[in-house]
């Protein structure tokens, strides 16, 4: 009886995991803290710059980023954060400055959305940004390529720093 109960509880937890992960992508709140974690784990930070009024942002979020998060595709190898380009959500930037999402996006010269950038722990870009959503047929390939390039660069920059 106890094993059956454990099986039921395990099944429910497995089913609830993707649902909990799909509730929303994590907003950027403290990039300094994220950078410390990224440095310790040798992983990049993916920042998804989005806008409420951007239908293409919803496509990128729903077709690529939410499923990637729900499946745990890059769990432990990538931090994912969202910045609302016109938003007023408070944010600590990479340098420890107190800004909001909109100001951070302006500092990063993000004028339109969607934009995906991959940063190292110092706030430097590790791979080419994905700007816009003009090639849906190839977008997943471009996204995965940029992520893998950023992961490799984060690991090699950590290795170089240790020498």
mmCIF file of C-alpha atoms in Angstrom:
data_model
loop_
_atom_site.group_PDB
_atom_site.id
_atom_site.type_symbol
_atom_site.label_atom_id
_atom_site.label_comp_id
_atom_site.label_asym_id
_atom_site.label_seq_id
_atom_site.Cartn_x
_atom_site.Cartn_y
_atom_site.Cartn_z
ATOM 1 C CA UNK A 1 0.000 0.000 0.000
ATOM 2 C CA UNK A 2 2.796 2.408 0.906
ATOM 3 C CA UNK A 3 4.561 1.818 -2.454
ATOM 4 C CA UNK A 4 1.323 2.465 -4.326
ATOM 5 C CA UNK A 5 0.862 5.762 -2.462
ATOM 6 C CA UNK A 6 4.451 6.757 -3.216
ATOM 7 C CA UNK A 7 3.850 5.969 -6.887
ATOM 8 C CA UNK A 8 0.736 8.152 -6.978
ATOM 9 C CA UNK A 9 2.516 11.030 -5.213
ATOM 10 C CA UNK A 10 5.506 10.709 -7.574
ATOM 11 C CA UNK A 11 3.245 10.744 -10.621
ATOM 12 C CA UNK A 12 1.430 13.843 -9.382
ATOM 13 C CA UNK A 13 4.714 15.642 -8.736
ATOM 14 C CA UNK A 14 5.980 14.759 -12.202
ATOM 15 C CA UNK A 15 2.809 16.075 -13.763
ATOM 16 C CA UNK A 16 2.748 19.256 -11.696
ATOM 17 C CA UNK A 17 6.371 20.197 -12.439
ATOM 18 C CA UNK A 18 5.800 21.307 -16.027
ATOM 19 C CA UNK A 19 2.609 23.091 -15.019
ATOM 20 C CA UNK A 20 4.388 25.044 -12.299
ATOM 21 C CA UNK A 21 7.279 25.889 -14.618
ATOM 22 C CA UNK A 22 4.895 27.027 -17.350
ATOM 23 C CA UNK A 23 3.131 29.521 -15.047
ATOM 24 C CA UNK A 24 5.580 32.188 -16.088
ATOM 25 C CA UNK A 25 9.131 32.912 -16.996
ATOM 26 C CA UNK A 26 11.145 34.462 -14.161
ATOM 27 C CA UNK A 27 11.404 38.250 -14.328
ATOM 28 C CA UNK A 28 14.782 39.876 -13.867
ATOM 29 C CA UNK A 29 15.014 41.352 -10.385
ATOM 30 C CA UNK A 30 18.688 41.225 -9.337
ATOM 31 C CA UNK A 31 21.187 40.633 -12.131
ATOM 32 C CA UNK A 32 24.067 41.074 -9.680
ATOM 33 C CA UNK A 33 22.873 38.073 -7.657
ATOM 34 C CA UNK A 34 22.166 36.172 -10.879
ATOM 35 C CA UNK A 35 25.704 36.971 -12.045
ATOM 36 C CA UNK A 36 27.200 35.548 -8.840
ATOM 37 C CA UNK A 37 25.241 32.335 -9.346
ATOM 38 C CA UNK A 38 26.169 32.211 -13.029
ATOM 39 C CA UNK A 39 29.868 32.666 -12.195
ATOM 40 C CA UNK A 40 29.794 29.960 -9.544
ATOM 41 C CA UNK A 41 28.092 27.498 -11.897
ATOM 42 C CA UNK A 42 29.926 28.571 -15.073
ATOM 43 C CA UNK A 43 26.727 29.325 -16.982
ATOM 44 C CA UNK A 44 25.328 32.196 -19.012
ATOM 45 C CA UNK A 45 22.293 34.355 -18.272
ATOM 46 C CA UNK A 46 19.674 34.486 -21.023
ATOM 47 C CA UNK A 47 17.709 37.733 -20.906
ATOM 48 C CA UNK A 48 14.489 37.791 -22.914
ATOM 49 C CA UNK A 49 13.525 41.396 -23.679
ATOM 50 C CA UNK A 50 9.781 41.457 -24.285
ATOM 51 C CA UNK A 51 6.865 43.861 -24.514
ATOM 52 C CA UNK A 52 3.202 43.561 -23.565
ATOM 53 C CA UNK A 53 2.108 44.719 -27.009
ATOM 54 C CA UNK A 54 4.415 42.387 -28.964
ATOM 55 C CA UNK A 55 2.628 39.388 -30.522
ATOM 56 C CA UNK A 56 5.958 37.955 -31.698
ATOM 57 C CA UNK A 57 7.205 37.999 -28.093
ATOM 58 C CA UNK A 58 4.274 35.779 -27.102
ATOM 59 C CA UNK A 59 5.202 33.369 -29.896
ATOM 60 C CA UNK A 60 8.847 33.180 -28.810
ATOM 61 C CA UNK A 61 7.762 32.750 -25.198
ATOM 62 C CA UNK A 62 5.097 30.106 -25.859
ATOM 63 C CA UNK A 63 6.779 28.154 -28.661
ATOM 64 C CA UNK A 64 10.365 28.141 -27.398
ATOM 65 C CA UNK A 65 11.122 29.536 -23.943
ATOM 66 C CA UNK A 66 8.255 28.086 -21.884
ATOM 67 C CA UNK A 67 8.659 24.577 -23.341
ATOM 68 C CA UNK A 68 12.433 24.801 -22.857
ATOM 69 C CA UNK A 69 11.884 25.743 -19.216
ATOM 70 C CA UNK A 70 9.153 23.141 -18.638
ATOM 71 C CA UNK A 71 11.291 20.339 -20.090
ATOM 72 C CA UNK A 72 14.339 21.468 -18.130
ATOM 73 C CA UNK A 73 16.364 21.431 -21.341
ATOM 74 C CA UNK A 74 19.080 23.705 -19.928
ATOM 75 C CA UNK A 75 18.468 23.240 -16.194
ATOM 76 C CA UNK A 76 21.689 23.853 -14.319
ATOM 77 C CA UNK A 77 23.422 25.189 -17.459
ATOM 78 C CA UNK A 78 21.540 28.460 -18.078
ATOM 79 C CA UNK A 79 19.721 31.160 -16.102
ATOM 80 C CA UNK A 80 16.679 32.633 -17.853
ATOM 81 C CA UNK A 81 15.313 36.068 -16.963
ATOM 82 C CA UNK A 82 12.689 38.327 -18.555
ATOM 83 C CA UNK A 83 12.880 42.105 -18.949
ATOM 84 C CA UNK A 84 9.712 43.995 -19.869
ATOM 85 C CA UNK A 85 11.022 46.750 -22.167
ATOM 86 C CA UNK A 86 8.412 49.305 -21.140
ATOM 87 C CA UNK A 87 8.128 48.053 -17.588
ATOM 88 C CA UNK A 88 8.715 49.747 -14.284
ATOM 89 C CA UNK A 89 9.683 46.640 -12.329
ATOM 90 C CA UNK A 90 12.658 47.462 -10.085
ATOM 91 C CA UNK A 91 15.904 45.802 -11.135
ATOM 92 C CA UNK A 92 19.461 45.649 -9.861
ATOM 93 C CA UNK A 93 21.647 45.699 -12.972
ATOM 94 C CA UNK A 94 24.945 43.879 -13.509
ATOM 95 C CA UNK A 95 26.902 46.767 -11.971
ATOM 96 C CA UNK A 96 24.704 46.846 -8.857
ATOM 97 C CA UNK A 97 22.806 49.942 -9.962
ATOM 98 C CA UNK A 98 19.137 50.369 -9.103
ATOM 99 C CA UNK A 99 17.094 50.788 -12.294
ATOM 100 C CA UNK A 100 13.856 49.406 -13.671
ATOM 101 C CA UNK A 101 13.171 47.100 -16.611
ATOM 102 C CA UNK A 102 12.543 49.968 -19.043
ATOM 103 C CA UNK A 103 15.719 51.818 -18.131
ATOM 104 C CA UNK A 104 17.804 48.655 -18.280
ATOM 105 C CA UNK A 105 16.436 47.920 -21.774
ATOM 106 C CA UNK A 106 17.335 51.459 -22.881
ATOM 107 C CA UNK A 107 20.867 51.082 -21.455
ATOM 108 C CA UNK A 108 21.150 47.838 -23.428
ATOM 109 C CA UNK A 109 19.923 49.645 -26.565
ATOM 110 C CA UNK A 110 16.898 47.401 -26.973
ATOM 111 C CA UNK A 111 14.509 49.477 -29.046
ATOM 112 C CA UNK A 112 12.101 46.811 -30.257
ATOM 113 C CA UNK A 113 11.191 43.265 -29.296
ATOM 114 C CA UNK A 114 11.624 40.342 -29.048
ATOM 115 C CA UNK A 115 15.343 40.267 -28.270
ATOM 116 C CA UNK A 116 17.269 37.462 -26.620
ATOM 117 C CA UNK A 117 20.721 38.201 -25.225
ATOM 118 C CA UNK A 118 23.121 35.849 -23.506
ATOM 119 C CA UNK A 119 25.389 37.428 -20.898
ATOM 120 C CA UNK A 120 28.306 36.293 -18.775
ATOM 121 C CA UNK A 121 28.631 37.102 -15.069
ATOM 122 C CA UNK A 122 30.153 40.510 -15.896
ATOM 123 C CA UNK A 123 27.234 41.511 -18.126
ATOM 124 C CA UNK A 124 29.115 40.978 -21.399
ATOM 125 C CA UNK A 125 27.419 39.325 -24.359
ATOM 126 C CA UNK A 126 28.593 35.770 -24.997
ATOM 127 C CA UNK A 127 26.844 35.123 -28.324
ATOM 128 C CA UNK A 128 25.101 37.108 -31.032
ATOM 129 C CA UNK A 129 21.706 38.452 -29.952
ATOM 130 C CA UNK A 130 18.536 37.091 -31.486
ATOM 131 C CA UNK A 131 16.706 40.208 -32.642
ATOM 132 C CA UNK A 132 13.134 39.960 -33.873
ATOM 133 C CA UNK A 133 11.284 36.883 -35.026
ATOM 134 C CA UNK A 134 11.592 36.890 -38.805
ATOM 135 C CA UNK A 135 12.524 33.255 -39.437
ATOM 136 C CA UNK A 136 10.185 30.978 -37.443
ATOM 137 C CA UNK A 137 11.332 27.878 -39.343
ATOM 138 C CA UNK A 138 14.914 28.374 -38.150
ATOM 139 C CA UNK A 139 14.392 30.190 -34.852
ATOM 140 C CA UNK A 140 14.800 27.156 -32.601
ATOM 141 C CA UNK A 141 18.069 26.268 -34.317
ATOM 142 C CA UNK A 142 19.373 29.827 -33.950
ATOM 143 C CA UNK A 143 18.310 29.902 -30.298
ATOM 144 C CA UNK A 144 19.925 26.573 -29.446
ATOM 145 C CA UNK A 145 23.104 27.520 -31.303
ATOM 146 C CA UNK A 146 23.382 30.815 -29.416
ATOM 147 C CA UNK A 147 22.740 29.092 -26.072
ATOM 148 C CA UNK A 148 25.341 26.380 -26.713
ATOM 149 C CA UNK A 149 27.866 29.010 -27.829
ATOM 150 C CA UNK A 150 27.207 31.012 -24.664
ATOM 151 C CA UNK A 151 27.501 27.937 -22.428
ATOM 152 C CA UNK A 152 30.855 27.048 -24.001
ATOM 153 C CA UNK A 153 32.077 30.650 -23.674
ATOM 154 C CA UNK A 154 30.993 30.858 -20.010
ATOM 155 C CA UNK A 155 32.877 27.665 -19.235
ATOM 156 C CA UNK A 156 36.001 28.694 -21.134
ATOM 157 C CA UNK A 157 36.057 32.190 -19.576
ATOM 158 C CA UNK A 158 35.911 30.590 -16.128
ATOM 159 C CA UNK A 159 38.734 28.215 -17.083
ATOM 160 C CA UNK A 160 40.821 31.136 -18.396
ATOM 161 C CA UNK A 161 40.194 33.096 -15.169
ATOM 162 C CA UNK A 162 41.480 30.181 -13.093
ATOM 163 C CA UNK A 163 44.823 30.033 -14.931
#
